mmCIF file of C-alpha atoms and ligand atoms in Angstrom:
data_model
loop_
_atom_site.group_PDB
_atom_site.id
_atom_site.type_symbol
_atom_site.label_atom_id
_atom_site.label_comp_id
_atom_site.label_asym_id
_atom_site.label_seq_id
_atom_site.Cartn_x
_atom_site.Cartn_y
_atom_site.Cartn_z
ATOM 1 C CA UNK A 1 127.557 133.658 81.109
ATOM 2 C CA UNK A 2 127.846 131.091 78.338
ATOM 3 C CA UNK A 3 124.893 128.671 78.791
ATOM 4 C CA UNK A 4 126.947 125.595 79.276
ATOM 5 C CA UNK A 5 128.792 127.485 81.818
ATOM 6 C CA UNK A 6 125.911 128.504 83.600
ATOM 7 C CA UNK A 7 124.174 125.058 83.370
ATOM 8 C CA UNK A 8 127.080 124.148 85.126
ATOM 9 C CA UNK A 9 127.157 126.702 88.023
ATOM 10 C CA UNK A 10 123.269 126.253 88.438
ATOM 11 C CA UNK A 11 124.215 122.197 88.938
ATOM 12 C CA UNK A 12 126.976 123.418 91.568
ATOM 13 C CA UNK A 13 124.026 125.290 93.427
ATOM 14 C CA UNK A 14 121.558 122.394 92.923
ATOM 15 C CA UNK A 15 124.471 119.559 94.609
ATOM 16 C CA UNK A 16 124.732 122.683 97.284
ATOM 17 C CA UNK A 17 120.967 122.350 97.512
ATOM 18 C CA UNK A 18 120.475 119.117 98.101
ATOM 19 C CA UNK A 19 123.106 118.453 100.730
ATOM 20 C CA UNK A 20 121.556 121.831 102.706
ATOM 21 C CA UNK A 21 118.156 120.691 102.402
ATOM 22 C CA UNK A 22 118.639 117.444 103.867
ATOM 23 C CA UNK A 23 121.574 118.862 106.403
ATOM 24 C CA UNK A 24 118.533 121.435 107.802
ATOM 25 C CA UNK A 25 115.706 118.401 107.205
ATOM 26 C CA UNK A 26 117.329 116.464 110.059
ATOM 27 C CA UNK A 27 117.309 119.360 112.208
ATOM 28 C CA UNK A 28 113.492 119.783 111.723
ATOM 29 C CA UNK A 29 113.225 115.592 112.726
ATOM 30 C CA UNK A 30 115.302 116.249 115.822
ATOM 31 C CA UNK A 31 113.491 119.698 116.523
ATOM 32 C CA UNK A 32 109.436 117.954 116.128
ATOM 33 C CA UNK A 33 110.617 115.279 118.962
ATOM 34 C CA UNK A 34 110.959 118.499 121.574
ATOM 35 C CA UNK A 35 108.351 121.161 123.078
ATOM 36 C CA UNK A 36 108.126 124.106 120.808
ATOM 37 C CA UNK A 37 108.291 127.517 121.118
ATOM 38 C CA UNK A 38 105.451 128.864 119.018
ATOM 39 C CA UNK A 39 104.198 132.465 118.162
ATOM 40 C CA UNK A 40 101.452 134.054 115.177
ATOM 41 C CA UNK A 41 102.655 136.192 112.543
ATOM 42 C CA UNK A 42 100.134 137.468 109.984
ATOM 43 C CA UNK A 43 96.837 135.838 111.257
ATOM 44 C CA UNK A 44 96.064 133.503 114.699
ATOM 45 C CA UNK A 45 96.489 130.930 112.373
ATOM 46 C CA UNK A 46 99.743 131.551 110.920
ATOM 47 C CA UNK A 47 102.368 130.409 113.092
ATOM 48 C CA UNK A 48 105.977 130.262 113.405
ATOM 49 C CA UNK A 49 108.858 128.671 115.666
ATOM 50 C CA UNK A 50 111.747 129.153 116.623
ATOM 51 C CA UNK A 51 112.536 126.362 115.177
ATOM 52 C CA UNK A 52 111.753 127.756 111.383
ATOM 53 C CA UNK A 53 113.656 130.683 112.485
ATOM 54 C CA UNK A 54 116.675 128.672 113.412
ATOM 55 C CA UNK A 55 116.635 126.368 109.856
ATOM 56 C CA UNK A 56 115.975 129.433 108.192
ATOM 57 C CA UNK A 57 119.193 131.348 109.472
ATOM 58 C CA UNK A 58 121.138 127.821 108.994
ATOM 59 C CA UNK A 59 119.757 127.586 105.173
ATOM 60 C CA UNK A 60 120.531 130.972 104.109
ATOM 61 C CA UNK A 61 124.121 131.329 106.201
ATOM 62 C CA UNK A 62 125.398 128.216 104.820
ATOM 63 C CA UNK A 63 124.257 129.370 101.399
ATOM 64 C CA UNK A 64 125.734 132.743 101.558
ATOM 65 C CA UNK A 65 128.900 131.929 102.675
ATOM 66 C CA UNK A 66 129.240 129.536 99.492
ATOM 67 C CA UNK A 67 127.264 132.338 97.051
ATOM 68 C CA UNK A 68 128.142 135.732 98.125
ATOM 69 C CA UNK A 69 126.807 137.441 95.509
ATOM 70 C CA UNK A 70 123.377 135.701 95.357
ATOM 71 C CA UNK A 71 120.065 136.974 96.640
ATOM 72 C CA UNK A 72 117.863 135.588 99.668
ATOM 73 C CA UNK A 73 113.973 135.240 99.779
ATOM 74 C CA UNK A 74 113.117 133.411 103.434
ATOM 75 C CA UNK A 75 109.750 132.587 104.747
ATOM 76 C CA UNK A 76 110.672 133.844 108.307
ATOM 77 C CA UNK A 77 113.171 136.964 106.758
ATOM 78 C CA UNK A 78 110.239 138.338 105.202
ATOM 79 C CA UNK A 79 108.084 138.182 108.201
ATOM 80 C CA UNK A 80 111.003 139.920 109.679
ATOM 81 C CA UNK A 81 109.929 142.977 107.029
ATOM 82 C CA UNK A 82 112.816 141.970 104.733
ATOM 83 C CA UNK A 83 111.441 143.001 101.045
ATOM 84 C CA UNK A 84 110.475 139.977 99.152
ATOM 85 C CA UNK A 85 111.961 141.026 96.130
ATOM 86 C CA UNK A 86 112.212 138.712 92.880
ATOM 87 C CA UNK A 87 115.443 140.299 90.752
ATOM 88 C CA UNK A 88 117.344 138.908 87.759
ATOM 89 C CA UNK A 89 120.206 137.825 89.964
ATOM 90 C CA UNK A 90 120.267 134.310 91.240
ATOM 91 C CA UNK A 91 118.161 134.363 93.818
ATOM 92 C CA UNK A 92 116.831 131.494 96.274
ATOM 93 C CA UNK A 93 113.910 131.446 97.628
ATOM 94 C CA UNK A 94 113.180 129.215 100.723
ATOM 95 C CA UNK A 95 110.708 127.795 103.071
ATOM 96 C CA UNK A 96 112.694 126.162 106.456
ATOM 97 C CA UNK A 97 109.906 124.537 107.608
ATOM 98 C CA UNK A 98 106.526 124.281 105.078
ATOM 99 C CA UNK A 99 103.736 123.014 107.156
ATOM 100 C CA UNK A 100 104.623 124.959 110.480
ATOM 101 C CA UNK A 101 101.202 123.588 112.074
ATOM 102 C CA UNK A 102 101.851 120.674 111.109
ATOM 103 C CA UNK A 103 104.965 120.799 112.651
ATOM 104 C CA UNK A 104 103.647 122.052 115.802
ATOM 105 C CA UNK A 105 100.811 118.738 116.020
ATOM 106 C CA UNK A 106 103.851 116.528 114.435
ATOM 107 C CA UNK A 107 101.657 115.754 111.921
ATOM 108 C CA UNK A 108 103.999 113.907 109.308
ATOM 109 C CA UNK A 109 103.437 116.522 106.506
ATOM 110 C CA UNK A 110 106.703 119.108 106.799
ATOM 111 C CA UNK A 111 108.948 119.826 104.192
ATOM 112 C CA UNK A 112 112.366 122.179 103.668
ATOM 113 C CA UNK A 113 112.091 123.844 100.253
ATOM 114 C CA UNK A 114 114.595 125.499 98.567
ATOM 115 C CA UNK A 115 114.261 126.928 94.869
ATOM 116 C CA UNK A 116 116.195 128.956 92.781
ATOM 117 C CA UNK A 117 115.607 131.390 90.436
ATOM 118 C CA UNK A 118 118.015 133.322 87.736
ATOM 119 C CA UNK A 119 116.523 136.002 85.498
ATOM 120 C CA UNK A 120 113.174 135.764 87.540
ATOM 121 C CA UNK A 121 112.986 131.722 85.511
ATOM 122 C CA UNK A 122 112.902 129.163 88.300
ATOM 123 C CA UNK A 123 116.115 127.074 87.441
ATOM 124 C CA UNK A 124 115.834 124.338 90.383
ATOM 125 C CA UNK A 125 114.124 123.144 93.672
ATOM 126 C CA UNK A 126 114.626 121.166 95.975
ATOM 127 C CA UNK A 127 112.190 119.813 98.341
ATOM 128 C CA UNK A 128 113.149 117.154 101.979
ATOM 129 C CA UNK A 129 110.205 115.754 103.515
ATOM 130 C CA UNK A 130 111.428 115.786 106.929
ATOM 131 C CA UNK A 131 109.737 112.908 108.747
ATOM 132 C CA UNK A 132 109.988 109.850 105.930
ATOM 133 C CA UNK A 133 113.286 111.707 104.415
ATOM 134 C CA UNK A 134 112.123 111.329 100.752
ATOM 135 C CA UNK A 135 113.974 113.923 98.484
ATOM 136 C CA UNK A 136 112.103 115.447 95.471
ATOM 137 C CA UNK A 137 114.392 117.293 93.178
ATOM 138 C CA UNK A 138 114.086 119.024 89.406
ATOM 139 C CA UNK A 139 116.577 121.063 87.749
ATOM 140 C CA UNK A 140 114.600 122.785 84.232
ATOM 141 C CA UNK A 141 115.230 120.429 80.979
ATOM 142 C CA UNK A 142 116.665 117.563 83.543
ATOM 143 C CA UNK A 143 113.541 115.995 84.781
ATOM 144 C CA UNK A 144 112.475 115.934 88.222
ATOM 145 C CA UNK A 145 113.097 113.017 91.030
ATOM 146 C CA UNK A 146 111.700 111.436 93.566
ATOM 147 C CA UNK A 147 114.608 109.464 96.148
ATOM 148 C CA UNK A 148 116.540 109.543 92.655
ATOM 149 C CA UNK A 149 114.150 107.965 90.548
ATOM 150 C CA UNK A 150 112.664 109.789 88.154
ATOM 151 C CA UNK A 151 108.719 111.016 88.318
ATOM 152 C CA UNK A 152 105.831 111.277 86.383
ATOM 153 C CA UNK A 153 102.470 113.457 86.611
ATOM 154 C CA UNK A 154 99.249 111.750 85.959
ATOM 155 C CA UNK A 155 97.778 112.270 82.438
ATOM 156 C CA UNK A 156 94.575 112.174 83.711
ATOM 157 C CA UNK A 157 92.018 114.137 81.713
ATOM 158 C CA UNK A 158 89.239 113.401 82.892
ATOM 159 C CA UNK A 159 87.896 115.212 86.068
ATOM 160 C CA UNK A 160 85.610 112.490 87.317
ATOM 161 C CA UNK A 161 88.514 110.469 87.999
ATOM 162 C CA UNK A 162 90.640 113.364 89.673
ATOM 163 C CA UNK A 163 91.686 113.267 93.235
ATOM 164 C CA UNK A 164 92.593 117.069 93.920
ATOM 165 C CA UNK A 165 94.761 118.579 96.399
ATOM 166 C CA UNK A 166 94.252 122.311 98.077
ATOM 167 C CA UNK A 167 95.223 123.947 100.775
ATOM 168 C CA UNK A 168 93.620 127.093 103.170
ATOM 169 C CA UNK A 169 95.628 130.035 103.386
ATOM 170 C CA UNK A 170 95.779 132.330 106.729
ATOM 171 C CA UNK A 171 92.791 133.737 106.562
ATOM 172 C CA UNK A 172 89.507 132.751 108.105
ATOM 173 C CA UNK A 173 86.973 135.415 108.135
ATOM 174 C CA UNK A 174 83.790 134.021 107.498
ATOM 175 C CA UNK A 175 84.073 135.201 103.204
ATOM 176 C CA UNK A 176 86.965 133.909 102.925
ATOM 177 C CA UNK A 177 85.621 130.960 103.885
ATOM 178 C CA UNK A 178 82.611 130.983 102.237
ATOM 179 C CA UNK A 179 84.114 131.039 99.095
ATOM 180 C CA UNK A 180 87.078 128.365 100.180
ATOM 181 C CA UNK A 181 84.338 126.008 100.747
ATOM 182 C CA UNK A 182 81.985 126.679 98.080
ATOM 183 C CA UNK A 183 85.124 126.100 95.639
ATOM 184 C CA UNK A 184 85.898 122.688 97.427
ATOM 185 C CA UNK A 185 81.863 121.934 97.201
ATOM 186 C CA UNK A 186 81.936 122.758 93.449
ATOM 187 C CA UNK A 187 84.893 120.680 92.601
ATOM 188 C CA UNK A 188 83.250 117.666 94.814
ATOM 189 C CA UNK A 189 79.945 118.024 93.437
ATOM 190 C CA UNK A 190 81.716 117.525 89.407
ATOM 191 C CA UNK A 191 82.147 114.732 90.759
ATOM 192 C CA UNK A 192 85.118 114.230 91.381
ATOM 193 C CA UNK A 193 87.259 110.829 93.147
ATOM 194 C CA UNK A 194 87.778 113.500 96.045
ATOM 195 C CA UNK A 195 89.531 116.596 97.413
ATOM 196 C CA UNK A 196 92.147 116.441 100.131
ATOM 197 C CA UNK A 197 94.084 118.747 102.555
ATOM 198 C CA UNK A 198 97.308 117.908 103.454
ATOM 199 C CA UNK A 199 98.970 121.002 105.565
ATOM 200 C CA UNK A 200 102.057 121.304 103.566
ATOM 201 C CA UNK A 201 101.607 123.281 99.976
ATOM 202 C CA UNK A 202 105.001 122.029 98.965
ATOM 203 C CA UNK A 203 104.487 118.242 99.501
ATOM 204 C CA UNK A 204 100.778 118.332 98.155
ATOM 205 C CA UNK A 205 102.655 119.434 94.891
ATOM 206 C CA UNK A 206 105.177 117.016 94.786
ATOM 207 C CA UNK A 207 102.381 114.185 94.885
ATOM 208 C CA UNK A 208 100.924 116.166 91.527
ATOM 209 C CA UNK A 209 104.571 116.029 90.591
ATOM 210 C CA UNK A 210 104.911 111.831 91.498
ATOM 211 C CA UNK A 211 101.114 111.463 90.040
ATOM 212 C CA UNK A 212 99.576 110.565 92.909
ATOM 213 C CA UNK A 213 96.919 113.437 92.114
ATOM 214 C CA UNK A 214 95.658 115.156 89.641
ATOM 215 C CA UNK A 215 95.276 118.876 90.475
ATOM 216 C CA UNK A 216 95.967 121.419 92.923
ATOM 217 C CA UNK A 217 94.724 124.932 93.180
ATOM 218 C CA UNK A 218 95.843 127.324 96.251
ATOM 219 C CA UNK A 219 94.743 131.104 97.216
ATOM 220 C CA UNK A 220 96.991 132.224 100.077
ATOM 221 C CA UNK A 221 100.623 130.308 99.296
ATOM 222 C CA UNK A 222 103.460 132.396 98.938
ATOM 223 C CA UNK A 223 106.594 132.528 96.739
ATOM 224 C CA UNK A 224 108.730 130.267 98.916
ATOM 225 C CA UNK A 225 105.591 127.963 98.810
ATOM 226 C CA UNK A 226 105.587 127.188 94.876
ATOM 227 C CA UNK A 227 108.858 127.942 93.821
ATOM 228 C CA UNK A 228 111.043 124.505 93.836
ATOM 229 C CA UNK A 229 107.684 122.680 93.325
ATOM 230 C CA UNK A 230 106.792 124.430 90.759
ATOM 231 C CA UNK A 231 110.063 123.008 88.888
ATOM 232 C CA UNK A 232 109.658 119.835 90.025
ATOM 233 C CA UNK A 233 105.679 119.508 88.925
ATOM 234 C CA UNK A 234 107.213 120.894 85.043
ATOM 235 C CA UNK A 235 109.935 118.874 84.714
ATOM 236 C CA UNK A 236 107.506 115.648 85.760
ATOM 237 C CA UNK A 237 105.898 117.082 82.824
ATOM 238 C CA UNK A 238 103.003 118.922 84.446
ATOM 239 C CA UNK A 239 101.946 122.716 84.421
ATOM 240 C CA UNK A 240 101.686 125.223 86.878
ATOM 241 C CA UNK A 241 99.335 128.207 86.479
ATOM 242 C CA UNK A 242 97.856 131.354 87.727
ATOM 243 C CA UNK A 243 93.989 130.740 89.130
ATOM 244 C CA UNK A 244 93.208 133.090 86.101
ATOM 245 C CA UNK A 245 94.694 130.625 83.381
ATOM 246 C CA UNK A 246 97.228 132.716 82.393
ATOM 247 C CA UNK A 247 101.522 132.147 83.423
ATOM 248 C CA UNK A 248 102.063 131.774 86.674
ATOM 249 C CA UNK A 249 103.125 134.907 88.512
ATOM 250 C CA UNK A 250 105.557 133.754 91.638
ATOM 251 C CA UNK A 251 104.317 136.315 93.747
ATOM 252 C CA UNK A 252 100.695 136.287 93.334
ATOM 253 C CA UNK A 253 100.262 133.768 95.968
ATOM 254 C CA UNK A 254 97.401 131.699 93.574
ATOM 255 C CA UNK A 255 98.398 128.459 91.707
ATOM 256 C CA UNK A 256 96.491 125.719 89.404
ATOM 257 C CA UNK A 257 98.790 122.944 89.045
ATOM 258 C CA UNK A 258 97.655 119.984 87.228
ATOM 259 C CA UNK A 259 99.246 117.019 84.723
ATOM 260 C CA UNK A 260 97.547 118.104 82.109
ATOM 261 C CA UNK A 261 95.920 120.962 80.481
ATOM 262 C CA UNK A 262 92.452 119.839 80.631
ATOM 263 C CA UNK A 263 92.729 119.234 84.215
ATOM 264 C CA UNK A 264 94.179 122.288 85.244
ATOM 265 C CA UNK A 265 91.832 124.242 82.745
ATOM 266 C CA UNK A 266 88.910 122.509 84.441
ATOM 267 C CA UNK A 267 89.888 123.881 87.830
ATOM 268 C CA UNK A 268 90.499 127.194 86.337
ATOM 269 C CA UNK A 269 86.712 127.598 85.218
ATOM 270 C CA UNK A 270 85.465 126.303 88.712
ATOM 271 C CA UNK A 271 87.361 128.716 91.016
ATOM 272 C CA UNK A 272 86.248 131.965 92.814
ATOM 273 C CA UNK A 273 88.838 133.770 93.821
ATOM 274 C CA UNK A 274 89.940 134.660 97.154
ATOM 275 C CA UNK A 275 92.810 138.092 97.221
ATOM 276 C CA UNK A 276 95.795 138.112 98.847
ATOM 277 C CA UNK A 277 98.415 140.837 98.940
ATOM 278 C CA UNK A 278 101.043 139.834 97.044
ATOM 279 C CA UNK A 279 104.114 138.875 98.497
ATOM 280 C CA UNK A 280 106.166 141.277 96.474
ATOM 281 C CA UNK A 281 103.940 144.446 98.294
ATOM 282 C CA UNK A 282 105.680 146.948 101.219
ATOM 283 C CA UNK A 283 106.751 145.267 103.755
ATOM 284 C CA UNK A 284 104.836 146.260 106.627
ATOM 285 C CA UNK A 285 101.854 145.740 105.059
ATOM 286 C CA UNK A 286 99.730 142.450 106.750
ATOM 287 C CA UNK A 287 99.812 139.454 104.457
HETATM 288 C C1 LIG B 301 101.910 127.055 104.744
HETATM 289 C C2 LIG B 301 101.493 125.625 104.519
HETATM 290 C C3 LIG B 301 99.980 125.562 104.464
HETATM 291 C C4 LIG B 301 99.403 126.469 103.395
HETATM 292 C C5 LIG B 301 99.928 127.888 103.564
HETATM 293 C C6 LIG B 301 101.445 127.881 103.580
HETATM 294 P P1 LIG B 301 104.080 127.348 106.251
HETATM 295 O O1 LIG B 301 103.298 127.170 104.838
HETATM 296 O O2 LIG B 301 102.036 125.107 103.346
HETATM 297 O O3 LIG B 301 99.568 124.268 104.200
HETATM 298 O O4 LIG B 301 98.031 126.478 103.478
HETATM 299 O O5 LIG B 301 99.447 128.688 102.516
HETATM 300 O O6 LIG B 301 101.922 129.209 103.671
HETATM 301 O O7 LIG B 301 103.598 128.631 106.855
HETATM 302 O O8 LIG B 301 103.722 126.191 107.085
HETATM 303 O O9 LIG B 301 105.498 127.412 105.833
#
């Protein structure tokens, strides 16, 4: 495809995008107001409703009735066992409801996010926060939005003044935690302004993207998790990262995302890791 031709089939997806994200957004505001049904998948702590399972099915059937020929990676399809694949066709990768707890507790803090990917390159995303309806959207070399207007990263280099963002994965044995909390103590001790926890990895990187922090680091997101913020965050002129420093690998499940390169370098010397399987491994396989 001739690149002006795709740039304009990619923009076709994005409008599709947009008015799917918000379409299954206002389910998800209806859907927090009633009881929920709510069940574990990979850990006591990683839950799922029917509600994400519903969104999920109405994301990816209105999507493939438009885009036959495109490829689906779904929070709640892979925890089905569907592989979580990542080819060069256009492929879209989606979370129906990021911040399922949160959901549960209708704690304000849940998002729809839907990104797309062509040639493994993330092309767009898309991200509704469900209960205040703000729309965060990026499409590469366009810039990235916030409600429309366009958004900035903080060019903050200097980690004293950081506020940082991070989130716990599933897992809670007692090393995992260990070393979650000894990277948060390390990173508080720098000093720096603070570190905060919001619930939802795909709104705590839109506020890197709008510049309300600095930094955000993550073991234990998956692909669905990073892959319309991570457009948005670039194209509001930030970077996004593997924990190592090195390109970030979509299914890795590790990010550094920053608004500049001394920030996010900064965070990259302080971290221990914590493993995860990747999200690309057998299905089957826990998570
Ligand atoms: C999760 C949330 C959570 C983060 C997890 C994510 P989900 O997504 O964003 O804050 O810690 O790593 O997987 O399960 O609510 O869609």
């Amino acid at each position: 495809m001739a690149t002006s031709e795709s740039d304009k089939c990619w923009r076709e997806c994005m409008d599709v995008a947009v008015e799917v994200a918000c379409r299954a957004g206002k389910v998800v505001q209806e859907a927090v107001k009633h009881e929920k049904s709510v069940s574990t998948k990979s850990t006591p702590t990683d839950l799922v409703t029917e509600a994400d399972q519903q969104v999920e099915e109405l994301i990816i059937s209105t999507l493939r009735d438009k885009f036959p020929s495109h490829r689906f990676i779904g929070e709640e399809s892979s925890a089905a066992g569907e592989k979580c694949i990542l080819t060069d066709n256009p492929s879209w990768i989606i979370d129906p409801i990021d911040g399922t707890c949160n959901f549960v507790h209708s704690f304000p803090m849940v998002a729809v996010s839907i990104g797309f990917a062509v040639k493994k390159e993330l092309e767009f995303g898309v991200i509704y926060h469900c209960f205040d309806g703000t729309l965060y959207t990026a499409r590469k070399g366009h810039g990235a939005f916030c409600n429309g207007v366009r958004i900035q990263v903080s060019k903050e280099k200097d980690v004293s003044k950081a506020l940082i963002l991070t989130e716990i994965g599933a897992k809670r044995d007692p090393a995992t935690l260990n070393i979650f909390s000894g990277n948060i103590m390390k990173l508080l001790s720098a000093p720096t302004h603070g570190v905060r926890i919001i619930g939802s990895s795909t709104l705590a990187l839109c506020l890197i993207a709008t510049g309300a922090a600095e930094a955000y680091y993550q073991y234990g997101l998956h692909c669905w998790d990073i892959a319309a913020a991570a457009v948005i965050i670039r194209e509001a002129g930030g970077i996004v990262i593997d924990t190592s420093g090195g390109p970030l690998d979509l299914m890795s499940r590790r990010v550094v995302a920053a608004g500049t390169h001394e920030m996010a370098n900064y965070i990259v010397q302080q971290l221990q890791p914590i493993s995860y399987e990747r999200d690309d491994s057998d299905p089957g396989v826990q998570k």
